[in-house]
Tab-separated table of C-alpha atoms and ligand atoms in Angstrom:
chain	number	residue	atom	x	y	z
P	5	UNK	CA	-3.491	3.569	36.132
P	6	UNK	CA	-5.646	0.487	35.665
P	7	UNK	CA	-3.925	-2.752	34.743
P	8	UNK	CA	-7.054	-4.862	34.730
P	9	UNK	CA	-10.752	-4.408	34.238
P	10	UNK	CA	-13.966	-5.920	35.550
P	11	UNK	CA	-13.281	-8.517	38.208
P	12	UNK	CA	-9.583	-7.718	38.389
P	13	UNK	CA	-8.375	-10.720	36.456
P	14	UNK	CA	-5.829	-10.265	33.699
P	15	UNK	CA	-7.275	-9.112	30.432
P	16	UNK	CA	-6.351	-11.360	27.528
P	17	UNK	CA	-5.040	-9.887	24.276
P	18	UNK	CA	-7.849	-11.802	22.583
P	19	UNK	CA	-10.336	-9.248	23.896
P	20	UNK	CA	-9.312	-7.100	20.928
P	21	UNK	CA	-10.338	-9.810	18.458
P	22	UNK	CA	-8.339	-11.467	15.744
P	23	UNK	CA	-7.213	-10.821	12.188
P	24	UNK	CA	-6.300	-13.350	9.512
P	25	UNK	CA	-2.944	-12.417	8.050
P	26	UNK	CA	-2.476	-13.641	4.512
P	27	UNK	CA	-5.346	-16.088	4.992
P	28	UNK	CA	-3.269	-18.563	7.027
P	29	UNK	CA	-1.932	-16.793	10.124
P	30	UNK	CA	-4.417	-15.780	12.815
P	31	UNK	CA	-3.111	-12.954	14.958
P	32	UNK	CA	-4.732	-11.221	17.900
P	33	UNK	CA	-5.114	-7.527	17.138
P	34	UNK	CA	-3.347	-6.576	20.352
P	35	UNK	CA	0.269	-7.502	19.682
P	36	UNK	CA	3.617	-6.446	21.085
P	37	UNK	CA	6.346	-4.273	19.528
P	38	UNK	CA	9.778	-5.341	20.742
P	39	UNK	CA	11.865	-2.278	19.823
P	40	UNK	CA	12.004	-0.954	23.393
P	41	UNK	CA	13.737	-4.130	24.608
P	42	UNK	CA	17.155	-2.847	23.486
P	43	UNK	CA	19.171	-0.325	25.475
P	44	UNK	CA	18.541	3.438	25.406
P	45	UNK	CA	18.244	4.775	21.865
P	46	UNK	CA	17.405	1.222	20.680
P	47	UNK	CA	21.126	0.578	21.029
P	48	UNK	CA	23.003	-2.163	22.808
P	49	UNK	CA	21.756	-4.491	25.523
P	50	UNK	CA	18.866	-3.601	27.802
P	51	UNK	CA	19.568	-2.032	31.180
P	52	UNK	CA	18.036	-5.138	32.787
P	53	UNK	CA	18.091	-8.306	30.684
P	54	UNK	CA	15.939	-10.315	33.120
P	55	UNK	CA	13.177	-7.714	32.851
P	56	UNK	CA	13.423	-7.753	29.059
P	57	UNK	CA	13.012	-11.546	29.051
P	58	UNK	CA	10.103	-11.240	31.491
P	59	UNK	CA	8.301	-8.721	29.255
P	60	UNK	CA	8.352	-11.111	26.300
P	61	UNK	CA	7.209	-14.080	28.388
P	62	UNK	CA	4.435	-12.052	30.049
P	63	UNK	CA	3.168	-10.901	26.650
P	64	UNK	CA	2.593	-14.512	25.634
P	65	UNK	CA	1.021	-15.359	29.002
P	66	UNK	CA	-1.480	-12.575	28.365
P	67	UNK	CA	-2.428	-14.015	24.995
P	68	UNK	CA	-0.272	-11.993	22.627
P	69	UNK	CA	0.569	-14.134	19.602
P	70	UNK	CA	2.121	-11.485	17.383
P	71	UNK	CA	5.509	-9.889	18.048
P	72	UNK	CA	6.961	-7.150	15.871
P	73	UNK	CA	10.744	-6.918	15.746
P	74	UNK	CA	13.825	-6.222	13.637
P	75	UNK	CA	17.403	-7.395	13.680
P	76	UNK	CA	18.490	-3.767	13.492
P	77	UNK	CA	17.065	-3.167	16.980
P	78	UNK	CA	20.180	-3.174	19.097
P	79	UNK	CA	21.445	-4.022	16.464
P	80	UNK	CA	21.301	-7.835	16.763
P	81	UNK	CA	20.063	-7.546	20.368
P	82	UNK	CA	16.262	-7.687	20.414
P	83	UNK	CA	15.908	-10.824	18.311
P	84	UNK	CA	18.299	-12.593	20.690
P	85	UNK	CA	16.168	-11.573	23.667
P	86	UNK	CA	13.016	-12.888	21.974
P	87	UNK	CA	14.753	-16.174	21.181
P	88	UNK	CA	16.185	-16.592	24.670
P	89	UNK	CA	12.826	-15.774	26.254
P	90	UNK	CA	10.441	-17.989	24.295
P	91	UNK	CA	12.237	-20.322	21.848
P	92	UNK	CA	11.079	-22.945	20.878
P	93	UNK	CA	8.131	-20.843	19.823
P	94	UNK	CA	4.524	-21.812	20.469
P	95	UNK	CA	2.754	-22.987	17.317
P	96	UNK	CA	0.467	-20.005	16.917
P	97	UNK	CA	3.116	-17.311	17.452
P	98	UNK	CA	3.605	-14.978	14.506
P	99	UNK	CA	6.879	-13.049	14.375
P	100	UNK	CA	6.941	-10.078	12.043
P	101	UNK	CA	10.314	-8.543	11.275
P	102	UNK	CA	11.511	-5.732	9.072
P	103	UNK	CA	14.525	-5.055	6.888
P	104	UNK	CA	15.710	-1.998	4.990
P	105	UNK	CA	17.861	-0.112	7.500
P	106	UNK	CA	21.129	-0.641	9.312
P	107	UNK	CA	22.693	0.981	12.365
P	108	UNK	CA	25.887	2.977	12.551
P	109	UNK	CA	28.157	3.541	15.574
P	110	UNK	CA	26.572	7.011	15.756
P	111	UNK	CA	23.257	5.190	16.383
P	112	UNK	CA	21.797	6.438	13.094
P	113	UNK	CA	19.409	4.408	10.923
P	114	UNK	CA	20.561	4.733	7.279
P	115	UNK	CA	18.996	2.749	4.459
P	116	UNK	CA	20.134	-0.791	3.679
P	117	UNK	CA	17.880	-1.431	0.702
P	118	UNK	CA	20.306	-2.960	-1.797
P	119	UNK	CA	19.405	-6.568	-2.676
P	120	UNK	CA	22.588	-7.950	-1.099
P	121	UNK	CA	21.904	-6.014	2.120
P	122	UNK	CA	18.332	-7.322	2.227
P	123	UNK	CA	19.416	-10.924	1.681
P	124	UNK	CA	21.953	-10.583	4.502
P	125	UNK	CA	19.350	-8.982	6.781
P	126	UNK	CA	16.858	-11.799	6.217
P	127	UNK	CA	19.540	-14.380	7.010
P	128	UNK	CA	20.520	-12.434	10.143
P	129	UNK	CA	16.886	-12.435	11.277
P	130	UNK	CA	16.594	-16.180	10.658
P	131	UNK	CA	19.811	-16.869	12.590
P	132	UNK	CA	19.146	-14.604	15.537
P	133	UNK	CA	15.498	-15.631	15.926
P	134	UNK	CA	16.350	-19.323	15.465
P	135	UNK	CA	13.951	-19.859	12.562
P	136	UNK	CA	14.023	-21.701	9.224
P	137	UNK	CA	11.379	-19.425	7.802
P	138	UNK	CA	10.136	-16.010	8.926
P	139	UNK	CA	6.360	-15.544	9.120
P	140	UNK	CA	6.336	-11.985	7.799
P	141	UNK	CA	9.095	-9.679	6.564
P	142	UNK	CA	8.272	-6.020	6.054
P	143	UNK	CA	10.294	-4.019	3.572
P	144	UNK	CA	10.902	-0.776	5.488
P	145	UNK	CA	11.434	2.144	3.127
P	146	UNK	CA	14.146	4.446	4.467
P	147	UNK	CA	15.241	7.681	2.810
P	148	UNK	CA	18.233	8.527	5.017
P	149	UNK	CA	21.693	7.449	3.876
P	150	UNK	CA	20.998	7.341	0.152
P	151	UNK	CA	17.810	5.313	0.422
P	152	UNK	CA	14.412	5.692	-1.227
P	153	UNK	CA	12.023	8.617	-0.893
P	154	UNK	CA	8.234	8.689	-1.160
P	155	UNK	CA	8.348	9.231	-4.932
P	156	UNK	CA	10.797	6.417	-5.663
P	157	UNK	CA	10.074	2.978	-7.056
P	158	UNK	CA	10.518	0.095	-4.603
P	159	UNK	CA	10.684	-2.506	-7.350
P	160	UNK	CA	14.314	-3.525	-6.807
P	161	UNK	CA	14.210	-4.122	-3.034
P	162	UNK	CA	10.749	-5.672	-3.024
P	163	UNK	CA	11.702	-8.033	-5.854
P	164	UNK	CA	14.719	-9.146	-3.813
P	165	UNK	CA	12.421	-10.081	-0.916
P	166	UNK	CA	9.912	-11.713	-3.259
P	167	UNK	CA	12.733	-13.989	-4.445
P	168	UNK	CA	13.543	-14.983	-0.865
P	169	UNK	CA	9.850	-15.743	-0.384
P	170	UNK	CA	9.938	-17.954	-3.487
P	171	UNK	CA	12.950	-19.744	-1.971
P	172	UNK	CA	10.888	-20.490	1.149
P	173	UNK	CA	12.773	-18.296	3.616
P	174	UNK	CA	9.785	-15.984	4.108
P	175	UNK	CA	6.114	-16.933	4.425
P	176	UNK	CA	4.529	-13.529	3.765
P	177	UNK	CA	5.652	-10.053	2.794
P	178	UNK	CA	4.639	-6.619	4.012
P	179	UNK	CA	5.709	-3.051	3.450
P	180	UNK	CA	6.477	-0.286	5.900
P	181	UNK	CA	6.750	3.486	5.757
P	182	UNK	CA	5.303	3.457	2.261
P	183	UNK	CA	3.058	5.648	0.181
P	184	UNK	CA	-0.104	4.306	-1.441
P	185	UNK	CA	1.750	4.222	-4.795
P	186	UNK	CA	4.604	2.156	-3.334
P	187	UNK	CA	2.092	-0.200	-1.712
P	188	UNK	CA	0.366	-0.639	-5.087
P	189	UNK	CA	3.699	-1.218	-6.829
P	190	UNK	CA	4.695	-3.907	-4.312
P	191	UNK	CA	1.419	-5.729	-4.943
P	192	UNK	CA	2.255	-6.042	-8.648
P	193	UNK	CA	5.402	-7.983	-7.633
P	194	UNK	CA	4.154	-10.284	-4.840
P	195	UNK	CA	1.217	-10.528	-2.399
P	196	UNK	CA	1.345	-8.025	0.479
P	197	UNK	CA	-0.307	-9.093	3.746
P	198	UNK	CA	0.353	-6.014	5.875
P	199	UNK	CA	1.305	-2.369	5.840
P	200	UNK	CA	3.185	-0.916	8.793
P	201	UNK	CA	3.033	2.878	8.843
P	202	UNK	CA	2.967	5.515	11.529
P	203	UNK	CA	-0.592	6.064	12.686
P	204	UNK	CA	-2.171	7.001	15.997
P	205	UNK	CA	-4.907	9.123	17.523
P	206	UNK	CA	-3.189	12.380	16.516
P	207	UNK	CA	-1.341	11.191	13.394
P	208	UNK	CA	-3.927	10.099	10.856
P	209	UNK	CA	-2.237	10.914	7.545
P	210	UNK	CA	-2.820	7.381	6.288
P	211	UNK	CA	-6.593	7.193	6.676
P	212	UNK	CA	-7.011	6.447	2.977
P	213	UNK	CA	-4.373	3.704	2.978
P	214	UNK	CA	-5.950	2.235	6.111
P	215	UNK	CA	-9.338	2.110	4.366
P	216	UNK	CA	-7.812	0.601	1.215
P	217	UNK	CA	-6.106	-2.110	3.264
P	218	UNK	CA	-9.371	-2.813	5.102
P	219	UNK	CA	-11.217	-3.230	1.818
P	220	UNK	CA	-8.538	-5.621	0.540
P	221	UNK	CA	-8.296	-7.722	3.739
P	222	UNK	CA	-4.768	-6.483	4.468
P	223	UNK	CA	-3.599	-5.711	8.000
P	224	UNK	CA	-2.609	-2.164	8.891
P	225	UNK	CA	-0.082	-2.306	11.734
P	226	UNK	CA	0.265	1.072	13.326
P	227	UNK	CA	3.767	1.955	14.451
P	228	UNK	CA	4.221	4.552	17.177
P	229	UNK	CA	0.696	3.653	18.380
P	230	UNK	CA	1.412	5.642	21.511
P	231	UNK	CA	3.017	8.310	19.425
P	232	UNK	CA	6.435	8.424	21.043
P	233	UNK	CA	7.820	10.304	18.072
P	234	UNK	CA	4.672	11.977	16.774
P	235	UNK	CA	3.485	13.136	20.105
P	236	UNK	CA	6.739	14.336	21.500
P	237	UNK	CA	8.559	15.716	18.491
P	238	UNK	CA	7.914	17.470	15.229
P	239	UNK	CA	10.072	18.421	12.284
P	240	UNK	CA	9.440	22.054	11.408
P	241	UNK	CA	9.220	22.648	7.652
P	242	UNK	CA	12.684	22.775	6.128
P	243	UNK	CA	14.461	21.640	9.277
P	244	UNK	CA	15.775	18.298	10.404
P	245	UNK	CA	15.873	19.115	14.085
P	246	UNK	CA	13.401	17.405	16.379
P	247	UNK	CA	11.631	19.923	18.547
P	248	UNK	CA	10.023	18.639	21.732
P	249	UNK	CA	6.288	19.167	21.891
P	250	UNK	CA	3.881	18.825	24.747
P	251	UNK	CA	2.511	15.333	24.294
P	252	UNK	CA	-1.150	15.143	23.273
P	253	UNK	CA	-1.265	12.156	25.596
P	254	UNK	CA	-1.672	14.885	28.206
P	255	UNK	CA	-4.491	16.314	26.138
P	256	UNK	CA	-7.701	16.929	28.019
P	257	UNK	CA	-9.852	14.993	25.521
P	258	UNK	CA	-7.875	11.800	26.151
P	259	UNK	CA	-7.938	12.422	29.884
P	260	UNK	CA	-11.699	12.971	29.948
P	261	UNK	CA	-12.363	9.699	28.152
P	262	UNK	CA	-9.763	7.926	30.280
P	263	UNK	CA	-11.401	9.083	33.513
P	264	UNK	CA	-14.776	7.876	32.257
P	265	UNK	CA	-13.380	4.369	31.762
P	266	UNK	CA	-11.100	4.248	34.791
P	267	UNK	CA	-8.252	3.838	32.334
P	268	UNK	CA	-5.090	5.750	31.413
P	269	UNK	CA	-4.593	8.055	28.444
P	270	UNK	CA	-2.222	5.425	26.985
P	271	UNK	CA	-4.937	2.798	27.194
P	272	UNK	CA	-7.467	5.085	25.518
P	273	UNK	CA	-4.983	5.841	22.697
P	274	UNK	CA	-4.663	2.080	22.088
P	275	UNK	CA	-8.390	1.421	22.425
P	276	UNK	CA	-9.048	4.173	19.872
P	277	UNK	CA	-6.831	2.351	17.353
P	278	UNK	CA	-8.653	-0.933	17.893
P	279	UNK	CA	-11.988	0.813	17.337
P	280	UNK	CA	-10.786	2.593	14.214
P	281	UNK	CA	-10.905	-0.347	11.814
P	282	UNK	CA	-11.157	-4.134	12.068
P	283	UNK	CA	-7.858	-4.537	10.169
P	284	UNK	CA	-5.966	-2.239	12.559
P	285	UNK	CA	-3.353	-4.208	14.492
P	286	UNK	CA	-1.661	-2.719	17.577
P	287	UNK	CA	2.016	-3.257	18.403
P	288	UNK	CA	2.625	-1.011	21.427
P	289	UNK	CA	6.231	-1.060	22.558
P	290	UNK	CA	7.409	-1.224	26.139
P	291	UNK	CA	10.353	-2.367	28.229
P	292	UNK	CA	8.180	-2.689	31.332
P	293	UNK	CA	5.997	-5.581	32.510
P	294	UNK	CA	3.609	-3.161	34.229
P	295	UNK	CA	3.190	-1.066	31.069
P	296	UNK	CA	2.732	-4.228	28.996
P	297	UNK	CA	-0.094	-5.357	31.276
P	298	UNK	CA	-1.747	-1.945	31.052
P	299	UNK	CA	-1.446	-1.917	27.267
P	300	UNK	CA	-2.962	-5.364	26.853
P	301	UNK	CA	-5.766	-4.453	29.243
P	302	UNK	CA	-6.661	-1.668	26.796
P	303	UNK	CA	-8.011	-4.404	24.510
P	304	UNK	CA	-11.033	-4.607	26.787
P	305	UNK	CA	-11.940	-0.905	26.734
P	306	UNK	CA	-15.199	-0.379	24.841
P	307	UNK	CA	-15.398	3.207	23.609
P	308	UNK	CA	-18.807	4.809	23.104
P	309	UNK	CA	-19.929	7.043	20.236
P	310	UNK	CA	-19.535	9.978	22.623
P	311	UNK	CA	-15.948	8.946	23.440
P	312	UNK	CA	-15.088	8.586	19.762
P	313	UNK	CA	-16.559	11.999	18.927
P	314	UNK	CA	-14.480	13.602	21.660
P	315	UNK	CA	-11.328	11.808	20.511
P	316	UNK	CA	-11.925	13.101	16.989
P	317	UNK	CA	-11.133	16.575	18.299
P	318	UNK	CA	-7.546	15.361	18.749
P	319	UNK	CA	-7.011	14.906	15.034
P	320	UNK	CA	-3.905	16.775	13.962
R	470	NAP	N1	8.151	0.122	10.817
R	470	NAP	C1	8.751	1.093	11.422
R	470	NAP	O1	9.372	1.941	10.802
R	470	NAP	C2	8.686	1.210	12.910
R	470	NAP	C3	9.121	2.379	13.544
R	470	NAP	C4	9.024	2.453	14.926
R	470	NAP	C5	8.507	1.403	15.663
R	470	NAP	N2	8.096	0.269	15.018
R	470	NAP	C6	7.487	-0.848	15.778
R	470	NAP	O2	6.390	-0.327	16.490
R	470	NAP	C7	6.493	-0.678	17.868
R	470	NAP	C8	5.887	0.420	18.715
R	470	NAP	O3	6.608	1.620	18.548
R	470	NAP	P1	7.421	2.309	19.735
R	470	NAP	O4	7.760	1.289	20.764
R	470	NAP	O5	8.516	3.065	19.135
R	470	NAP	O6	6.422	3.398	20.241
R	470	NAP	P2	5.064	3.380	21.070
R	470	NAP	O7	4.519	2.010	21.207
R	470	NAP	O8	4.206	4.402	20.448
R	470	NAP	O9	5.519	3.901	22.502
R	470	NAP	C9	6.541	3.282	23.250
R	470	NAP	C10	6.931	4.246	24.360
R	470	NAP	O10	5.844	4.450	25.242
R	470	NAP	C11	6.182	4.029	26.558
R	470	NAP	N3	5.038	3.264	27.063
R	470	NAP	C12	4.516	2.139	26.538
R	470	NAP	N4	3.447	1.749	27.238
R	470	NAP	C13	3.274	2.658	28.225
R	470	NAP	C14	2.342	2.785	29.288
R	470	NAP	N5	1.345	1.907	29.448
R	470	NAP	N6	2.481	3.828	30.146
R	470	NAP	C15	3.473	4.718	29.982
R	470	NAP	N7	4.401	4.644	29.000
R	470	NAP	C16	4.298	3.618	28.123
R	470	NAP	C17	7.421	3.182	26.418
R	470	NAP	O11	8.251	3.311	27.564
R	470	NAP	P3	8.487	2.046	28.551
R	470	NAP	O12	9.477	1.169	27.878
R	470	NAP	O13	9.001	2.710	29.782
R	470	NAP	O14	7.156	1.405	28.757
R	470	NAP	C18	8.083	3.779	25.191
R	470	NAP	O15	8.851	4.916	25.555
R	470	NAP	C19	7.989	-0.863	18.099
R	470	NAP	O16	8.240	-1.624	19.228
R	470	NAP	C20	8.412	-1.486	16.792
R	470	NAP	O17	8.222	-2.887	16.867
R	470	NAP	C21	8.161	0.172	13.662
């Protein structure tokens, strides 16, 4: 699997280009998602704390200036790793966090969307990241545990975050796991600078929302860019159980394109996202320095029209 391209030097995250978030934060489109830094099941401390710290530091060395996190990763573990690794933060670093869920001892992720829960979560993020103000807070809509479904209004929780923004604790707001109607509703309450929904080479349900965000100058941050859930599990209609699937990352179309570029299927999946739309921002997650380097190197892969046509056959 290639970690570098061309002359063998490290590829900088800047090879993917930049995006202006909210008009005042410039992020490189190849970012880093920190969820995998916690222990197995996004629970507890990492197996190897030194490696977790090294992953975060290496991301910045390779030009990443956008980290996606949450205080419910661990819970209360991942933000501490980020802080210990790189605080005080470099001036151009943008940390994007999310609120709206909590963890239970059973390692579930029920909703925590009541205003008081959201206020507490924002303060927890500030404390554990060591910040006076958070660059971006995404309201993550969660249905489990008495939360909000796709047809519900998000007025109450988004208004609570808008008030914290007015108080100066948050610079910009985003929304996550939302429908187009919920996105539109949020925008009537306060400016929205990003949407973070599941989207990858085989999960393209949000094409229309992606296009809408592009037209409005709003970032679309794809979660599960490598499709860890999408590609390996599905929920059969009417069932909650997760059924393992063969991962389309093993799919021949990805492999063919990967071979052509001397890259891995993972790198092609990330490169595809970066080619999809100029407002598409990648936050691949990893607990490994080697995987991080490979993922960032994907910023330099230039897909051809032929590659893109072949990858279109992967659409679910
Ligand atoms: N808003 C939301 O609701 C939401 C939901 C989920 C995630 N997120 C955010 O999105 C980010 C990305 O999601 P994710 O981490 O769940 O999924 P992902 O980026 O799609 O995939 C991560 C998985 O792929 C593996 N991996 C990564 N790079 C690899 C490589 N080059 N070669 C082989 N395996 C590789 C990782 O294992 P290793 O650790 O072994 O590399 C990990 O198991 C998260 O970190 C989080 O910040 C947001």
